Amino acid sequence: MDDLFVHTLRDIYYAEKQILKNLPKMIDKADSPLLRQGFETHLRETEGHVDRLESVFELYGVEAKGVTCPAIDGILKEADEIAGDIDDKQVLDAALVAAAQAVEHYEMTRYGTLIAWAKKLGRGDCAEILQQTLDEEKATDAKLTELAEGRGINLAAAE
Ligand SMILES: [Fe+2]
Ligand SMILES: [Fe+2]
């Protein structure tokens, strides 16, 4: 269980770093200023997610390193391929929101699991730090839904 916890920490550490690399590309592609702003905010938050994971590694007494996570690589690759195929700016924005939500949901499942395991392992201190990041991922996901449905990104794309 202890090994599994560390492996999963390393998986999400790798994922956060890949997300950090990909968000600037998504910012460049986004047409809606609100969407671009949302991505920029989350880019800064994501830097904090990496820092928090490094704190958890330290608290747990293991080396901070990533292990390749094929799941996040696949999600990001698919997003890139789909975005490359779209010419219409509004449709591209809708696709970017969808891709970003797939990323957020991946992060949410990983952090949810890590928090549950940290508690079982008696590491409430680690769980508390991971919870702060999970809250930001959830808030980002909700913001993306609001942009797509409330602010008309999906509607504009369908017109
Ligand atoms: Fe994150
Ligand atoms: Fe995120």
mmCIF file of C-alpha atoms and ligand atoms in Angstrom:
data_model
loop_
_atom_site.group_PDB
_atom_site.id
_atom_site.type_symbol
_atom_site.label_atom_id
_atom_site.label_comp_id
_atom_site.label_asym_id
_atom_site.label_seq_id
_atom_site.Cartn_x
_atom_site.Cartn_y
_atom_site.Cartn_z
ATOM 1 C CA MET A 1 0.000 0.000 0.000
ATOM 2 C CA ASP A 2 2.858 2.274 0.878
ATOM 3 C CA ASP A 3 4.520 1.567 -2.499
ATOM 4 C CA LEU A 4 1.260 2.082 -4.308
ATOM 5 C CA PHE A 5 0.771 5.463 -2.623
ATOM 6 C CA VAL A 6 4.273 6.591 -3.638
ATOM 7 C CA HIS A 7 3.805 5.293 -7.188
ATOM 8 C CA THR A 8 0.534 7.189 -7.542
ATOM 9 C CA LEU A 9 2.137 10.351 -6.141
ATOM 10 C CA ARG A 10 4.832 10.004 -8.810
ATOM 11 C CA ASP A 11 2.198 9.417 -11.472
ATOM 12 C CA ILE A 12 0.350 12.649 -10.663
ATOM 13 C CA TYR A 13 3.673 14.507 -10.273
ATOM 14 C CA TYR A 14 4.548 13.523 -13.848
ATOM 15 C CA ALA A 15 1.022 14.438 -14.963
ATOM 16 C CA GLU A 16 1.139 17.902 -13.360
ATOM 17 C CA LYS A 17 4.450 18.601 -15.095
ATOM 18 C CA GLN A 18 3.041 17.533 -18.470
ATOM 19 C CA ILE A 19 0.017 19.764 -17.858
ATOM 20 C CA LEU A 20 2.373 22.630 -17.034
ATOM 21 C CA LYS A 21 4.032 22.133 -20.437
ATOM 22 C CA ASN A 22 0.737 21.917 -22.315
ATOM 23 C CA LEU A 23 -1.245 24.778 -20.790
ATOM 24 C CA PRO A 24 0.740 27.502 -22.615
ATOM 25 C CA LYS A 25 -0.172 25.817 -25.923
ATOM 26 C CA MET A 26 -3.841 25.825 -24.917
ATOM 27 C CA ILE A 27 -3.607 29.509 -23.945
ATOM 28 C CA ASP A 28 -2.214 30.290 -27.415
ATOM 29 C CA LYS A 29 -5.004 28.396 -29.141
ATOM 30 C CA ALA A 30 -7.910 29.804 -27.106
ATOM 31 C CA ASP A 31 -9.870 32.580 -28.784
ATOM 32 C CA SER A 32 -12.222 33.577 -25.946
ATOM 33 C CA PRO A 33 -10.482 36.042 -23.575
ATOM 34 C CA LEU A 34 -12.332 34.489 -20.628
ATOM 35 C CA LEU A 35 -11.113 31.030 -21.561
ATOM 36 C CA ARG A 36 -7.565 32.279 -22.034
ATOM 37 C CA GLN A 37 -7.718 33.993 -18.656
ATOM 38 C CA GLY A 38 -9.059 30.811 -17.058
ATOM 39 C CA PHE A 39 -6.169 28.776 -18.491
ATOM 40 C CA GLU A 40 -3.665 31.390 -17.321
ATOM 41 C CA THR A 41 -5.035 31.258 -13.782
ATOM 42 C CA HIS A 42 -4.871 27.479 -13.798
ATOM 43 C CA LEU A 43 -1.321 27.549 -15.137
ATOM 44 C CA ARG A 44 -0.288 29.480 -12.015
ATOM 45 C CA GLU A 45 -2.314 27.113 -9.808
ATOM 46 C CA THR A 46 -0.656 24.135 -11.502
ATOM 47 C CA GLU A 47 2.779 25.491 -10.540
ATOM 48 C CA GLY A 48 1.466 25.410 -6.967
ATOM 49 C CA HIS A 49 0.276 21.804 -7.444
ATOM 50 C CA VAL A 50 3.814 20.768 -8.356
ATOM 51 C CA ASP A 51 5.170 22.585 -5.278
ATOM 52 C CA ARG A 52 2.583 20.945 -3.028
ATOM 53 C CA LEU A 53 3.471 17.492 -4.349
ATOM 54 C CA GLU A 54 7.116 18.211 -3.581
ATOM 55 C CA SER A 55 6.091 19.057 0.002
ATOM 56 C CA VAL A 56 4.182 15.769 0.248
ATOM 57 C CA PHE A 57 7.195 13.788 -1.048
ATOM 58 C CA GLU A 58 9.342 15.499 1.554
ATOM 59 C CA LEU A 59 6.885 14.887 4.403
ATOM 60 C CA TYR A 60 6.592 11.270 3.359
ATOM 61 C CA GLY A 61 10.360 10.948 3.206
ATOM 62 C CA VAL A 62 10.710 9.837 -0.415
ATOM 63 C CA GLU A 63 12.428 11.340 -3.418
ATOM 64 C CA ALA A 64 10.326 13.666 -5.549
ATOM 65 C CA LYS A 65 10.335 12.139 -9.009
ATOM 66 C CA GLY A 66 7.828 11.370 -11.729
ATOM 67 C CA VAL A 67 6.908 8.109 -13.400
ATOM 68 C CA THR A 68 5.524 8.178 -16.926
ATOM 69 C CA CYS A 69 1.752 8.266 -16.860
ATOM 70 C CA PRO A 70 0.390 6.965 -20.194
ATOM 71 C CA ALA A 71 -3.131 8.093 -19.235
ATOM 72 C CA ILE A 72 -2.317 11.822 -19.112
ATOM 73 C CA ASP A 73 -0.067 11.516 -22.170
ATOM 74 C CA GLY A 74 -3.031 10.029 -24.048
ATOM 75 C CA ILE A 75 -5.465 12.725 -22.904
ATOM 76 C CA LEU A 76 -3.039 15.509 -23.904
ATOM 77 C CA LYS A 77 -2.152 13.867 -27.227
ATOM 78 C CA GLU A 78 -5.795 13.456 -28.123
ATOM 79 C CA ALA A 79 -6.458 17.114 -27.242
ATOM 80 C CA ASP A 80 -3.605 18.191 -29.475
ATOM 81 C CA GLU A 81 -4.789 16.071 -32.388
ATOM 82 C CA ILE A 82 -8.385 17.239 -32.169
ATOM 83 C CA ALA A 83 -7.338 20.909 -31.846
ATOM 84 C CA GLY A 84 -5.106 20.514 -34.895
ATOM 85 C CA ASP A 85 -8.082 19.380 -36.975
ATOM 86 C CA ILE A 86 -10.351 22.357 -36.151
ATOM 87 C CA ASP A 87 -10.291 25.620 -38.127
ATOM 88 C CA ASP A 88 -13.339 27.359 -36.661
ATOM 89 C CA LYS A 89 -12.232 29.440 -33.629
ATOM 90 C CA GLN A 90 -15.447 28.967 -31.659
ATOM 91 C CA VAL A 91 -15.502 25.218 -32.232
ATOM 92 C CA LEU A 92 -11.845 25.115 -31.236
ATOM 93 C CA ASP A 93 -12.702 26.857 -27.933
ATOM 94 C CA ALA A 94 -15.414 24.280 -27.224
ATOM 95 C CA ALA A 95 -12.893 21.504 -27.956
ATOM 96 C CA LEU A 96 -10.312 23.136 -25.654
ATOM 97 C CA VAL A 97 -12.841 23.288 -22.801
ATOM 98 C CA ALA A 98 -13.706 19.625 -23.333
ATOM 99 C CA ALA A 99 -10.027 18.639 -23.376
ATOM 100 C CA ALA A 100 -9.286 20.687 -20.257
ATOM 101 C CA GLN A 101 -12.186 19.059 -18.423
ATOM 102 C CA ALA A 102 -10.848 15.614 -19.312
ATOM 103 C CA VAL A 103 -7.541 16.680 -17.742
ATOM 104 C CA GLU A 104 -9.258 18.051 -14.609
ATOM 105 C CA HIS A 105 -11.275 14.875 -14.162
ATOM 106 C CA TYR A 106 -8.132 12.774 -14.435
ATOM 107 C CA GLU A 107 -6.484 14.909 -11.772
ATOM 108 C CA MET A 108 -9.577 14.742 -9.555
ATOM 109 C CA THR A 109 -9.649 10.947 -9.610
ATOM 110 C CA ARG A 110 -5.941 10.727 -8.769
ATOM 111 C CA TYR A 111 -6.092 13.262 -5.927
ATOM 112 C CA GLY A 112 -9.292 11.704 -4.547
ATOM 113 C CA THR A 113 -7.568 8.325 -4.365
ATOM 114 C CA LEU A 114 -4.364 9.743 -2.884
ATOM 115 C CA ILE A 115 -6.287 11.560 -0.140
ATOM 116 C CA ALA A 116 -8.197 8.404 0.805
ATOM 117 C CA TRP A 117 -4.985 6.366 0.890
ATOM 118 C CA ALA A 118 -3.020 8.995 2.812
ATOM 119 C CA LYS A 119 -5.714 8.912 5.524
ATOM 120 C CA LYS A 120 -5.619 5.100 5.671
ATOM 121 C CA LEU A 121 -1.846 5.238 5.987
ATOM 122 C CA GLY A 122 -2.228 7.576 8.947
ATOM 123 C CA ARG A 123 -0.893 10.561 7.011
ATOM 124 C CA GLY A 124 -3.512 13.195 7.597
ATOM 125 C CA ASP A 125 -0.766 15.798 7.071
ATOM 126 C CA CYS A 126 -0.275 14.640 3.460
ATOM 127 C CA ALA A 127 -4.029 14.304 2.911
ATOM 128 C CA GLU A 128 -4.566 17.905 3.965
ATOM 129 C CA ILE A 129 -2.072 19.249 1.404
ATOM 130 C CA LEU A 130 -3.474 17.052 -1.372
ATOM 131 C CA GLN A 131 -6.985 18.229 -0.489
ATOM 132 C CA GLN A 132 -6.014 21.860 -1.209
ATOM 133 C CA THR A 133 -5.060 20.879 -4.743
ATOM 134 C CA LEU A 134 -8.167 18.729 -5.224
ATOM 135 C CA ASP A 135 -10.298 21.732 -4.263
ATOM 136 C CA GLU A 136 -8.583 23.831 -6.951
ATOM 137 C CA GLU A 137 -9.029 21.127 -9.595
ATOM 138 C CA LYS A 138 -12.733 20.893 -8.749
ATOM 139 C CA ALA A 139 -13.136 24.668 -8.862
ATOM 140 C CA THR A 140 -11.407 24.768 -12.253
ATOM 141 C CA ASP A 141 -13.672 22.054 -13.585
ATOM 142 C CA ALA A 142 -16.727 23.995 -12.390
ATOM 143 C CA LYS A 143 -15.359 27.198 -13.958
ATOM 144 C CA LEU A 144 -14.917 25.408 -17.280
ATOM 145 C CA THR A 145 -18.510 24.179 -17.163
ATOM 146 C CA GLU A 146 -19.614 27.744 -16.439
ATOM 147 C CA LEU A 147 -17.614 29.043 -19.421
ATOM 148 C CA ALA A 148 -18.988 26.396 -21.748
ATOM 149 C CA GLU A 149 -22.606 26.428 -20.661
ATOM 150 C CA GLY A 150 -23.110 29.760 -18.849
ATOM 151 C CA ARG A 151 -20.873 31.966 -20.992
ATOM 152 C CA GLY A 152 -21.929 30.455 -24.268
ATOM 153 C CA ILE A 153 -18.764 28.808 -25.562
ATOM 154 C CA ASN A 154 -20.730 25.703 -26.529
ATOM 155 C CA LEU A 155 -23.562 27.804 -27.963
ATOM 156 C CA ALA A 156 -21.180 29.897 -30.078
ATOM 157 C CA ALA A 157 -19.573 26.722 -31.354
ATOM 158 C CA ALA A 158 -22.924 25.255 -32.369
ATOM 159 C CA GLU A 159 -23.998 28.326 -34.356
HETATM 160 FE FE FE B 1 -3.217 20.126 -11.072
HETATM 161 FE FE FE B 2 -5.795 20.947 -13.112
#
